[in-house]
Structure formats: structure tokens, C-alpha cells
Tab-separated table of N, CA and C in Angstrom:
chain	number	residue	atom	x	y	z
A	345	UNK	N	44.339	62.439	124.865
A	345	UNK	CA	45.553	61.785	124.411
A	345	UNK	C	45.956	62.348	123.040
A	346	UNK	N	47.231	62.661	122.895
A	346	UNK	CA	47.723	63.256	121.665
A	346	UNK	C	47.939	62.190	120.592
A	347	UNK	N	47.565	62.535	119.350
A	347	UNK	CA	47.730	61.625	118.238
A	347	UNK	C	49.209	61.501	117.868
A	348	UNK	N	49.655	60.289	117.555
A	348	UNK	CA	51.053	60.056	117.187
A	348	UNK	C	51.323	60.628	115.797
A	349	UNK	N	52.433	61.352	115.665
A	349	UNK	CA	52.823	61.961	114.394
A	349	UNK	C	53.817	61.030	113.701
A	350	UNK	N	53.476	60.557	112.470
A	350	UNK	CA	54.401	59.661	111.766
A	350	UNK	C	55.676	60.394	111.352
A	351	UNK	N	56.808	59.775	111.607
A	351	UNK	CA	58.111	60.344	111.269
A	351	UNK	C	58.762	59.481	110.191
A	352	UNK	N	59.483	60.148	109.280
A	352	UNK	CA	60.208	59.457	108.222
A	352	UNK	C	61.584	60.085	108.084
A	353	UNK	N	62.523	59.323	107.496
A	353	UNK	CA	63.886	59.810	107.333
A	353	UNK	C	64.121	60.279	105.903
A	354	UNK	N	64.691	61.468	105.769
A	354	UNK	CA	65.050	62.012	104.461
A	354	UNK	C	66.240	61.224	103.913
A	355	UNK	N	66.180	60.846	102.640
A	355	UNK	CA	67.268	60.090	102.024
A	355	UNK	C	68.461	60.973	101.667
A	356	UNK	N	68.306	62.286	101.767
A	356	UNK	CA	69.418	63.199	101.471
A	356	UNK	C	70.193	63.554	102.720
A	357	UNK	N	69.528	64.252	103.662
A	357	UNK	CA	70.224	64.720	104.864
A	357	UNK	C	70.181	63.700	106.001
A	358	UNK	N	69.380	62.660	105.859
A	358	UNK	CA	69.250	61.560	106.831
A	358	UNK	C	68.591	62.002	108.138
A	359	UNK	N	67.934	63.167	108.150
A	359	UNK	CA	67.234	63.634	109.352
A	359	UNK	C	65.831	63.062	109.387
A	360	UNK	N	65.338	62.788	110.607
A	360	UNK	CA	63.958	62.320	110.774
A	360	UNK	C	63.057	63.540	110.915
A	361	UNK	N	62.001	63.568	110.096
A	361	UNK	CA	61.065	64.687	110.104
A	361	UNK	C	59.652	64.140	110.006
A	362	UNK	N	58.677	65.027	110.220
A	362	UNK	CA	57.288	64.620	110.082
A	362	UNK	C	57.018	64.225	108.636
A	363	UNK	N	56.237	63.166	108.472
A	363	UNK	CA	55.950	62.627	107.147
A	363	UNK	C	55.377	63.683	106.208
A	364	UNK	N	54.509	64.553	106.717
A	364	UNK	CA	53.853	65.528	105.843
A	364	UNK	C	54.786	66.641	105.376
A	365	UNK	N	55.966	66.764	105.976
A	365	UNK	CA	56.943	67.770	105.542
A	365	UNK	C	57.792	67.277	104.374
A	366	UNK	N	57.741	65.991	104.084
A	366	UNK	CA	58.621	65.383	103.092
A	366	UNK	C	57.867	65.040	101.809
A	367	UNK	N	58.611	64.848	100.722
A	367	UNK	CA	58.055	64.404	99.452
A	367	UNK	C	58.303	62.907	99.352
A	368	UNK	N	57.269	62.144	99.005
A	368	UNK	CA	57.401	60.686	98.884
A	368	UNK	C	57.674	60.325	97.428
A	369	UNK	N	58.659	59.476	97.244
A	369	UNK	CA	58.962	58.890	95.938
A	369	UNK	C	58.602	57.419	96.075
A	370	UNK	N	57.826	56.890	95.142
A	370	UNK	CA	57.325	55.520	95.290
A	370	UNK	C	57.647	54.687	94.055
A	371	UNK	N	58.051	53.439	94.310
A	371	UNK	CA	58.180	52.454	93.236
A	371	UNK	C	56.904	51.638	93.283
A	372	UNK	N	56.088	51.788	92.270
A	372	UNK	CA	54.798	51.107	92.224
A	372	UNK	C	54.942	49.617	92.020
A	373	UNK	N	53.826	48.925	92.135
A	373	UNK	CA	53.822	47.470	91.982
A	373	UNK	C	54.214	47.057	90.562
A	374	UNK	N	54.069	47.988	89.590
A	374	UNK	CA	54.461	47.684	88.212
A	374	UNK	C	55.927	48.032	87.937
A	375	UNK	N	56.636	48.560	88.949
A	375	UNK	CA	58.053	48.854	88.815
A	375	UNK	C	58.370	50.278	88.407
A	376	UNK	N	57.361	51.089	88.120
A	376	UNK	CA	57.617	52.475	87.735
A	376	UNK	C	57.851	53.326	88.980
A	377	UNK	N	58.727	54.307	88.848
A	377	UNK	CA	59.044	55.211	89.952
A	377	UNK	C	58.374	56.550	89.678
A	378	UNK	N	57.660	57.076	90.689
A	378	UNK	CA	56.953	58.346	90.517
A	378	UNK	C	56.868	59.075	91.853
A	379	UNK	N	56.376	60.308	91.791
A	379	UNK	CA	56.171	61.097	93.009
A	379	UNK	C	54.775	60.822	93.540
A	380	UNK	N	54.642	60.796	94.859
A	380	UNK	CA	53.360	60.513	95.496
A	380	UNK	C	53.064	61.605	96.512
A	381	UNK	N	52.199	62.548	96.142
A	381	UNK	CA	51.894	63.654	97.039
A	381	UNK	C	50.799	63.307	98.040
A	382	UNK	N	50.000	62.270	97.746
A	382	UNK	CA	48.947	61.861	98.674
A	382	UNK	C	49.527	61.006	99.796
A	383	UNK	N	50.656	60.337	99.526
A	383	UNK	CA	51.251	59.448	100.517
A	383	UNK	C	50.527	58.128	100.639
A	384	UNK	N	49.668	57.815	99.658
A	384	UNK	CA	48.836	56.616	99.764
A	384	UNK	C	48.971	55.649	98.602
A	385	UNK	N	49.848	55.943	97.646
A	385	UNK	CA	50.020	55.020	96.520
A	385	UNK	C	50.602	53.706	97.019
A	386	UNK	N	50.198	52.629	96.369
A	386	UNK	CA	50.758	51.318	96.702
A	386	UNK	C	52.189	51.234	96.198
A	387	UNK	N	53.025	50.557	96.951
A	387	UNK	CA	54.402	50.345	96.535
A	387	UNK	C	55.381	50.729	97.621
A	388	UNK	N	56.638	50.597	97.284
A	388	UNK	CA	57.726	50.893	98.217
A	388	UNK	C	58.046	52.378	98.140
A	389	UNK	N	58.087	53.042	99.267
A	389	UNK	CA	58.299	54.475	99.285
A	389	UNK	C	59.600	54.892	99.939
A	390	UNK	N	60.078	56.053	99.541
A	390	UNK	CA	61.240	56.694	100.158
A	390	UNK	C	60.907	58.179	100.232
A	391	UNK	N	61.491	58.866	101.180
A	391	UNK	CA	61.143	60.261	101.429
A	391	UNK	C	62.353	61.167	101.275
A	392	UNK	N	62.067	62.405	100.859
A	392	UNK	CA	63.130	63.387	100.707
A	392	UNK	C	62.593	64.763	101.081
A	393	UNK	N	63.457	65.563	101.707
A	393	UNK	CA	63.085	66.938	102.074
A	393	UNK	C	62.843	67.748	100.809
A	394	UNK	N	61.987	68.750	100.875
A	394	UNK	CA	61.790	69.613	99.707
A	394	UNK	C	62.888	70.667	99.576
A	395	UNK	N	64.136	70.241	99.652
A	395	UNK	CA	65.293	71.142	99.526
A	395	UNK	C	66.213	70.594	98.440
A	396	UNK	N	66.726	71.488	97.614
A	396	UNK	CA	67.582	71.046	96.512
A	396	UNK	C	68.874	70.403	96.995
A	397	UNK	N	69.422	70.871	98.138
A	397	UNK	CA	70.672	70.274	98.628
A	397	UNK	C	70.455	68.831	99.077
A	398	UNK	N	69.271	68.521	99.618
A	398	UNK	CA	68.971	67.138	100.011
A	398	UNK	C	68.844	66.255	98.770
A	399	UNK	N	68.200	66.777	97.735
A	399	UNK	CA	68.070	66.020	96.488
A	399	UNK	C	69.445	65.770	95.878
A	400	UNK	N	70.313	66.780	95.892
A	400	UNK	CA	71.661	66.622	95.337
A	400	UNK	C	72.434	65.533	96.086
A	401	UNK	N	72.323	65.522	97.420
A	401	UNK	CA	72.993	64.478	98.212
A	401	UNK	C	72.439	63.101	97.883
A	402	UNK	N	71.107	63.004	97.758
A	402	UNK	CA	70.474	61.718	97.469
A	402	UNK	C	70.867	61.199	96.086
A	403	UNK	N	70.988	62.103	95.111
A	403	UNK	CA	71.400	61.699	93.765
A	403	UNK	C	72.854	61.232	93.782
A	404	UNK	N	73.709	62.008	94.458
A	404	UNK	CA	75.138	61.686	94.517
A	404	UNK	C	75.388	60.336	95.179
A	405	UNK	N	74.663	60.057	96.263
A	405	UNK	CA	74.889	58.813	97.009
A	405	UNK	C	74.022	57.655	96.515
A	406	UNK	N	73.125	57.939	95.548
A	406	UNK	CA	72.184	56.945	95.021
A	406	UNK	C	71.297	56.362	96.124
A	407	UNK	N	71.011	57.171	97.148
A	407	UNK	CA	70.217	56.716	98.299
A	407	UNK	C	68.792	56.353	97.907
A	408	UNK	N	68.173	57.133	97.016
A	408	UNK	CA	66.807	56.813	96.598
A	408	UNK	C	66.762	55.499	95.828
A	409	UNK	N	67.729	55.296	94.945
A	409	UNK	CA	67.766	54.054	94.167
A	409	UNK	C	67.941	52.838	95.077
A	410	UNK	N	68.805	52.951	96.062
A	410	UNK	CA	69.013	51.840	97.003
A	410	UNK	C	67.756	51.584	97.835
A	411	UNK	N	67.130	52.651	98.300
A	411	UNK	CA	65.950	52.517	99.138
A	411	UNK	C	64.778	51.910	98.371
A	412	UNK	N	64.599	52.323	97.128
A	412	UNK	CA	63.490	51.816	96.320
A	412	UNK	C	63.823	50.510	95.617
A	413	UNK	N	65.090	50.131	95.651
A	413	UNK	CA	65.562	48.909	94.998
A	413	UNK	C	65.212	48.916	93.511
A	414	UNK	N	65.386	50.092	92.875
A	414	UNK	CA	65.084	50.235	91.449
A	414	UNK	C	65.878	51.411	90.890
A	415	UNK	N	66.230	51.342	89.606
A	415	UNK	CA	66.887	52.500	88.996
A	415	UNK	C	65.881	53.639	88.837
A	416	UNK	N	66.355	54.860	88.994
A	416	UNK	CA	65.485	56.022	88.887
A	416	UNK	C	65.904	56.838	87.674
A	417	UNK	N	64.956	57.099	86.799
A	417	UNK	CA	65.222	57.854	85.581
A	417	UNK	C	65.394	59.334	85.853
A	418	UNK	N	66.038	59.996	84.910
A	418	UNK	CA	66.267	61.436	85.042
A	418	UNK	C	64.954	62.200	85.102
A	419	UNK	N	63.897	61.680	84.500
A	419	UNK	CA	62.592	62.350	84.504
A	419	UNK	C	62.047	62.506	85.921
A	420	UNK	N	62.259	61.494	86.769
A	420	UNK	CA	61.787	61.562	88.158
A	420	UNK	C	62.594	62.616	88.919
A	421	UNK	N	63.909	62.640	88.715
A	421	UNK	CA	64.737	63.647	89.378
A	421	UNK	C	64.354	65.057	88.909
A	422	UNK	N	64.061	65.202	87.603
A	422	UNK	CA	63.639	66.501	87.078
A	422	UNK	C	62.314	66.925	87.698
A	423	UNK	N	61.376	65.978	87.863
A	423	UNK	CA	60.084	66.291	88.483
A	423	UNK	C	60.276	66.719	89.934
A	424	UNK	N	61.180	66.064	90.646
A	424	UNK	CA	61.478	66.458	92.031
A	424	UNK	C	62.036	67.876	92.078
A	425	UNK	N	62.961	68.193	91.179
A	425	UNK	CA	63.544	69.540	91.142
A	425	UNK	C	62.473	70.589	90.862
A	426	UNK	N	61.596	70.314	89.886
A	426	UNK	CA	60.514	71.250	89.571
A	426	UNK	C	59.600	71.451	90.768
A	427	UNK	N	59.264	70.359	91.456
A	427	UNK	CA	58.377	70.450	92.621
A	427	UNK	C	59.021	71.283	93.722
A	428	UNK	N	60.311	71.167	93.899
A	428	UNK	CA	61.009	71.928	94.921
A	428	UNK	C	61.063	73.409	94.565
A	429	UNK	N	61.146	73.715	93.269
A	429	UNK	CA	61.185	75.108	92.829
A	429	UNK	C	59.845	75.812	93.082
A	430	UNK	N	58.727	75.117	92.824
A	430	UNK	CA	57.409	75.751	93.008
A	430	UNK	C	56.921	75.657	94.448
A	431	UNK	N	57.507	74.770	95.229
A	431	UNK	CA	57.112	74.632	96.626
A	431	UNK	C	56.185	73.459	96.828
A	432	UNK	N	56.399	72.735	97.902
A	432	UNK	CA	55.631	71.533	98.224
A	432	UNK	C	54.571	71.876	99.254
A	433	UNK	N	53.305	71.559	98.962
A	433	UNK	CA	52.221	71.788	99.921
A	433	UNK	C	51.558	70.492	100.273
């Protein structure tokens, strides 16, 4: 029997993709927003493709902020951009 592959929706392009292909942004229990590469941090998560055009769409539409129910600082967006430039593994 084949193992089920978890799917998540990108907040930029709105496409459903495998969870491991996406970058998770998490609002922790203390209210801080950060990147979660392990996919296991506690808190509310939202996912985004590792593509700059998806990030631009998500910023423009405020999709990440709505999904996480919290304001997102420029530092988190800058960290996402840097991660996309070096490549997500």
C-alpha cells in the first residue's frame, strides 16, 4: 500500500503541491511569525512556493497575513526572499 503524500496550498499561486516542496511560515504560540523548515513547529502554518512570483502575489494580496491571522513584518518577507535566492532544500 502506498503512503499518502500530504498536500498543501500555496498562498501565492493557490496551487496544491506536496508539502515538502513548499516553505512553511508559522505563527508561533507566542504570536511571532517565522519560517519553519522542519515543518514541525507548534502554531498556525501557511505555505508558499519557493518562487519569487508566488511571494510577490502573497504580499500583494496579504494572503499570508490573512491565513496566519497576524501581521507579518518586513523581516519575515526578507528572510523568505533570501531563502528563495539560495534555494530551498
